[in-house]
Amino acid sequence: MAIGTKELAVTELDSFENERLAEELKKAKAELFNLRFQSATGQLENHGRVRQVKRDIARIYTVLRERELGIRVTPVAEAAPAKKSSAKKASTKKTEQASDAVETKEA
């Protein structure tokens, strides 16, 4: 696994919703700002942490962009499965209607 925080592994980021990813991104950017400030004033003790936080930020941006492009799937909320079942019913009705229309054209 790449260097970075274990809490923000790609497998963990996949389970986050977009709002949670935005929160994590905001936290990471704030931490990076603080680390850069500490580095400029000579108070930074762990220089490797800057690299870890930069990679975490890049990882979050990658997951968000992949979701935007449809490469990665956004996790489904708890209430959404009920909606999916009704959506499946609607799609099966449309499929049945389309097959009925094809049968009537053939006849």
PDB file of C-alpha atoms in Angstrom:
ATOM      1  CA  MET A   1       0.000   0.000   0.000  1.00  0.00           C
ATOM      2  CA  ALA A   2       1.168   3.515  -0.659  1.00  0.00           C
ATOM      3  CA  ILE A   3       2.356   5.751   2.111  1.00  0.00           C
ATOM      4  CA  GLY A   4      -0.463   7.628   3.791  1.00  0.00           C
ATOM      5  CA  THR A   5      -2.837   7.320   6.638  1.00  0.00           C
ATOM      6  CA  LYS A   6      -4.446   3.952   7.052  1.00  0.00           C
ATOM      7  CA  GLU A   7      -7.837   5.530   7.684  1.00  0.00           C
ATOM      8  CA  LEU A   8      -7.829   6.971   4.168  1.00  0.00           C
ATOM      9  CA  ALA A   9      -7.002   3.867   2.170  1.00  0.00           C
ATOM     10  CA  VAL A  10      -8.751   3.606  -1.200  1.00  0.00           C
ATOM     11  CA  THR A  11     -10.911   0.729   0.035  1.00  0.00           C
ATOM     12  CA  GLU A  12     -12.023   2.898   2.948  1.00  0.00           C
ATOM     13  CA  LEU A  13     -12.680   5.905   0.708  1.00  0.00           C
ATOM     14  CA  ASP A  14     -14.934   3.770  -1.492  1.00  0.00           C
ATOM     15  CA  SER A  15     -17.353   3.336   1.394  1.00  0.00           C
ATOM     16  CA  PHE A  16     -17.625   7.101   2.038  1.00  0.00           C
ATOM     17  CA  GLU A  17     -20.370   9.203   0.513  1.00  0.00           C
ATOM     18  CA  ASN A  18     -19.461  12.375  -1.378  1.00  0.00           C
ATOM     19  CA  GLU A  19     -20.286  14.619   1.597  1.00  0.00           C
ATOM     20  CA  ARG A  20     -17.967  12.645   3.861  1.00  0.00           C
ATOM     21  CA  LEU A  21     -15.225  12.781   1.233  1.00  0.00           C
ATOM     22  CA  ALA A  22     -15.616  16.559   1.063  1.00  0.00           C
ATOM     23  CA  GLU A  23     -15.243  16.739   4.860  1.00  0.00           C
ATOM     24  CA  GLU A  24     -12.125  14.564   4.788  1.00  0.00           C
ATOM     25  CA  LEU A  25     -10.698  16.714   2.000  1.00  0.00           C
ATOM     26  CA  LYS A  26     -11.307  19.852   4.037  1.00  0.00           C
ATOM     27  CA  LYS A  27      -9.600  18.309   7.078  1.00  0.00           C
ATOM     28  CA  ALA A  28      -6.608  17.168   5.038  1.00  0.00           C
ATOM     29  CA  LYS A  29      -6.177  20.587   3.430  1.00  0.00           C
ATOM     30  CA  ALA A  30      -6.317  22.268   6.845  1.00  0.00           C
ATOM     31  CA  GLU A  31      -3.717  19.833   8.163  1.00  0.00           C
ATOM     32  CA  LEU A  32      -1.475  20.460   5.155  1.00  0.00           C
ATOM     33  CA  PHE A  33      -1.740  24.208   5.745  1.00  0.00           C
ATOM     34  CA  ASN A  34      -0.755  23.746   9.398  1.00  0.00           C
ATOM     35  CA  LEU A  35       2.140  21.476   8.460  1.00  0.00           C
ATOM     36  CA  ARG A  36       3.436  23.981   5.915  1.00  0.00           C
ATOM     37  CA  PHE A  37       3.165  26.741   8.500  1.00  0.00           C
ATOM     38  CA  GLN A  38       5.111  24.648  11.014  1.00  0.00           C
ATOM     39  CA  SER A  39       7.720  23.887   8.365  1.00  0.00           C
ATOM     40  CA  ALA A  40       8.166  27.572   7.539  1.00  0.00           C
ATOM     41  CA  THR A  41       8.629  28.477  11.199  1.00  0.00           C
ATOM     42  CA  GLY A  42      10.993  25.570  11.870  1.00  0.00           C
ATOM     43  CA  GLN A  43       8.630  23.770  14.263  1.00  0.00           C
ATOM     44  CA  LEU A  44       7.859  20.734  12.090  1.00  0.00           C
ATOM     45  CA  GLU A  45       9.043  17.506  13.698  1.00  0.00           C
ATOM     46  CA  ASN A  46       7.792  14.914  11.193  1.00  0.00           C
ATOM     47  CA  HIS A  47       8.629  16.029   7.646  1.00  0.00           C
ATOM     48  CA  GLY A  48       7.210  12.824   6.154  1.00  0.00           C
ATOM     49  CA  ARG A  49       3.738  13.785   7.326  1.00  0.00           C
ATOM     50  CA  VAL A  50       3.566  16.513   4.647  1.00  0.00           C
ATOM     51  CA  ARG A  51       4.013  13.871   1.961  1.00  0.00           C
ATOM     52  CA  GLN A  52       1.412  11.594   3.558  1.00  0.00           C
ATOM     53  CA  VAL A  53      -1.200  14.349   3.699  1.00  0.00           C
ATOM     54  CA  LYS A  54      -0.525  15.359   0.079  1.00  0.00           C
ATOM     55  CA  ARG A  55      -1.069  11.761  -1.002  1.00  0.00           C
ATOM     56  CA  ASP A  56      -4.280  11.546   1.024  1.00  0.00           C
ATOM     57  CA  ILE A  57      -5.563  14.688  -0.710  1.00  0.00           C
ATOM     58  CA  ALA A  58      -4.671  13.247  -4.115  1.00  0.00           C
ATOM     59  CA  ARG A  59      -6.363   9.961  -3.214  1.00  0.00           C
ATOM     60  CA  ILE A  60      -9.591  11.764  -2.266  1.00  0.00           C
ATOM     61  CA  TYR A  61      -9.549  13.823  -5.470  1.00  0.00           C
ATOM     62  CA  THR A  62      -9.010  10.634  -7.484  1.00  0.00           C
ATOM     63  CA  VAL A  63     -11.994   8.874  -5.914  1.00  0.00           C
ATOM     64  CA  LEU A  64     -14.219  11.925  -6.468  1.00  0.00           C
ATOM     65  CA  ARG A  65     -13.156  12.232 -10.117  1.00  0.00           C
ATOM     66  CA  GLU A  66     -13.629   8.521 -10.788  1.00  0.00           C
ATOM     67  CA  ARG A  67     -17.143   8.752  -9.362  1.00  0.00           C
ATOM     68  CA  GLU A  68     -17.821  11.757 -11.571  1.00  0.00           C
ATOM     69  CA  LEU A  69     -16.694   9.802 -14.635  1.00  0.00           C
ATOM     70  CA  GLY A  70     -18.637   6.702 -13.611  1.00  0.00           C
ATOM     71  CA  ILE A  71     -15.556   4.531 -13.115  1.00  0.00           C
ATOM     72  CA  ARG A  72     -16.227   4.102  -9.408  1.00  0.00           C
ATOM     73  CA  VAL A  73     -19.696   3.653  -7.908  1.00  0.00           C
ATOM     74  CA  THR A  74     -21.008   5.983  -5.208  1.00  0.00           C
ATOM     75  CA  PRO A  75     -22.141   4.004  -2.137  1.00  0.00           C
ATOM     76  CA  VAL A  76     -25.892   3.652  -1.792  1.00  0.00           C
ATOM     77  CA  ALA A  77     -27.605   5.112   1.271  1.00  0.00           C
ATOM     78  CA  GLU A  78     -29.812   2.923   3.488  1.00  0.00           C
ATOM     79  CA  ALA A  79     -33.116   4.319   2.154  1.00  0.00           C
ATOM     80  CA  ALA A  80     -32.089   3.970  -1.484  1.00  0.00           C
ATOM     81  CA  PRO A  81     -32.525   0.157  -1.849  1.00  0.00           C
ATOM     82  CA  ALA A  82     -36.290   0.567  -1.438  1.00  0.00           C
ATOM     83  CA  LYS A  83     -36.247   3.085  -4.255  1.00  0.00           C
ATOM     84  CA  LYS A  84     -34.172   0.753  -6.407  1.00  0.00           C
ATOM     85  CA  SER A  85     -36.724  -2.014  -6.101  1.00  0.00           C
ATOM     86  CA  SER A  86     -39.445   0.318  -7.361  1.00  0.00           C
ATOM     87  CA  ALA A  87     -37.090   1.473 -10.113  1.00  0.00           C
ATOM     88  CA  LYS A  88     -36.512  -2.165 -11.085  1.00  0.00           C
ATOM     89  CA  LYS A  89     -40.269  -2.685 -11.197  1.00  0.00           C
ATOM     90  CA  ALA A  90     -40.643   0.333 -13.454  1.00  0.00           C
ATOM     91  CA  SER A  91     -37.851  -0.845 -15.725  1.00  0.00           C
ATOM     92  CA  THR A  92     -39.352  -4.339 -15.954  1.00  0.00           C
ATOM     93  CA  LYS A  93     -42.720  -2.778 -16.799  1.00  0.00           C
ATOM     94  CA  LYS A  94     -41.053  -0.762 -19.559  1.00  0.00           C
ATOM     95  CA  THR A  95     -39.329  -3.900 -20.814  1.00  0.00           C
ATOM     96  CA  GLU A  96     -42.620  -5.798 -20.795  1.00  0.00           C
ATOM     97  CA  GLN A  97     -44.345  -2.942 -22.615  1.00  0.00           C
ATOM     98  CA  ALA A  98     -41.569  -2.839 -25.198  1.00  0.00           C
ATOM     99  CA  SER A  99     -41.776  -6.604 -25.754  1.00  0.00           C
ATOM    100  CA  ASP A 100     -45.568  -6.348 -26.046  1.00  0.00           C
ATOM    101  CA  ALA A 101     -45.168  -3.579 -28.609  1.00  0.00           C
ATOM    102  CA  VAL A 102     -42.744  -5.724 -30.612  1.00  0.00           C
ATOM    103  CA  GLU A 103     -45.167  -8.666 -30.505  1.00  0.00           C
ATOM    104  CA  THR A 104     -48.059  -6.507 -31.758  1.00  0.00           C
ATOM    105  CA  LYS A 105     -45.909  -5.172 -34.605  1.00  0.00           C
ATOM    106  CA  GLU A 106     -44.976  -8.702 -35.602  1.00  0.00           C
ATOM    107  CA  ALA A 107     -48.605  -9.846 -35.562  1.00  0.00           C
TER     108      ALA A 107
END
